[in-house]
């Protein structure tokens, strides 16, 4: 591995930090999606970070993107908004960029990079969560078009998205096969339900979507027909890396906040940071940040080399999510009663963090993935 | 329509408290405020050119201006420009503006956070024989003939329409890069920056740099350095707290709060 960070990469990370501090921390949008903030991030040009300039993107490397998203997490307190941005970029727009036909790219990519169209991915169903392959949404070939029927659950960005990457069963039998479709919200038979109220990540609207004889043109098949499982696997790999990259920055921000607190707050006539039970919590945070960061850069480097990082992404997701939650819990403990108040926003950070052991595949499922991959290598 | 924006790169320490990786020079915050207002008001057919006199590192600052949305940048760089005071600086800027030609509006920040003189915009207007409007808050309208501005004048808030060409200077400062675009910034990296030296500008060397300066900086001293005093949270009973506050007001204990009676 060789991921020497250049001056230009640091400059871009700092650019994101500057921008996020000044434009993305409006407290009135902390629990609700803000189109105003979305437009700001569109004008910055972050959405097309790894997309080629041909489609209006920056054409930056995945390592640069990792640094920029770490910076975004560090400077933007609105974890829900970051989640919206990540869903749009990595599991919607990016899939069209990597697997879409030239026609699909022409049709959607420029508008998505410019932020005129917001993207989402629809895999999960009410009875198919971790066991995504048991989905029942299916597509029927009608000659010139497909007809999709089914219901997708917990779709992040659902209420605000214009373009959905929908996975459906396209071949039943001993070996079920799946296909990914690019579905517009205006397609006949497509319905978005109401925003589902969640414990955290309030700025990221989430909903159920219903496909009731939804008509999708043939050219809107993403990648190859019946090869949707490969795209789904790739989507999860991107998601587990880049949706968790900002969490490294968030942990850094929380650690710095705790450090400042323990070096100012006195109890029993001494700084609370002088107590090992407190200082070790901060040391644990730093260990988590350093190790997460190294894993993130390793995955980004692998992706820049065009290599698979599926197991690495699972390890990263598992490690970051557990330590992100631990960091928030430790921060709450360090801040004591103040941390439990709404004013200090530590409780919100914890509520936001708790979701990450669930989304993108539960942590239990990550352990299955990791075990299965090392076992298959050993056999 | 052609607008020239004068940019002064200043040391990053004067603007940012932290961040080790930022370029050594950053845009003077007063100039940044002015530049962003100009870019907000920029219409189709309007050309904004940034000029900056300074060392080699000023090129990075000028590239940032491209990222913010200006059309062209010109670096005024020559060893003979070094050490210029406000008179010498305004002379070189004037020569550059004359070389650009057909300039309708010249914008400056009111002052720089390093020199703090606030004289260049006035000197420049004098050299160019153009009216100077200082204390500008923002431009409300801009056309080929006039510029409409809002500005503070003492206790009044004025709305003025000024015939072009003119020099204006902005009173406000902010460090927020509100118009930054990453793609423009990326393209700016490969943008060949125009450099003009004494020959290009056909300046009289005796009128620029140290030779052309009327003021000589003899020494620089840091004043009003911040002394961190001990802090005490007043959470004792009301009698003790009142006694401590009394001592602070009377300047006893050197202004340091203690719980001693």
Coordinates of C-alpha atoms in Angstrom, one line a residue, chain A residues 3 17 27 48 56 70 96 104 117-118 123 144 149 157 193 198 232 241 267 298 319 322 361:
Chain A
X3 CA -1.2 6.3 0.2
X17 CA -14.0 21.5 6.4
X27 CA -29.3 24.2 13.9
X48 CA -19.4 14.5 -8.4
X56 CA -19.5 17.6 -14.5
X70 CA -13.7 12.4 6.6
X96 CA -25.2 4.6 -12.7
X104 CA -28.5 6.0 -18.9
X117 CA -31.9 15.1 -9.2
X118 CA -31.5 13.3 -5.9
X123 CA -33.2 -3.0 -1.7
X144 CA -40.9 -2.9 -24.6
X149 CA -44.5 -4.9 -8.3
X157 CA -33.8 9.7 0.9
X193 CA -45.1 6.9 1.3
X198 CA -36.7 7.7 13.5
X232 CA -26.0 -5.1 -5.1
X241 CA -16.7 2.3 3.0
X267 CA -14.0 18.5 40.3
X298 CA -6.5 1.2 2.7
X319 CA -15.0 -1.5 13.6
X322 CA -18.9 -0.1 17.2
X361 CA -26.0 -4.7 7.0

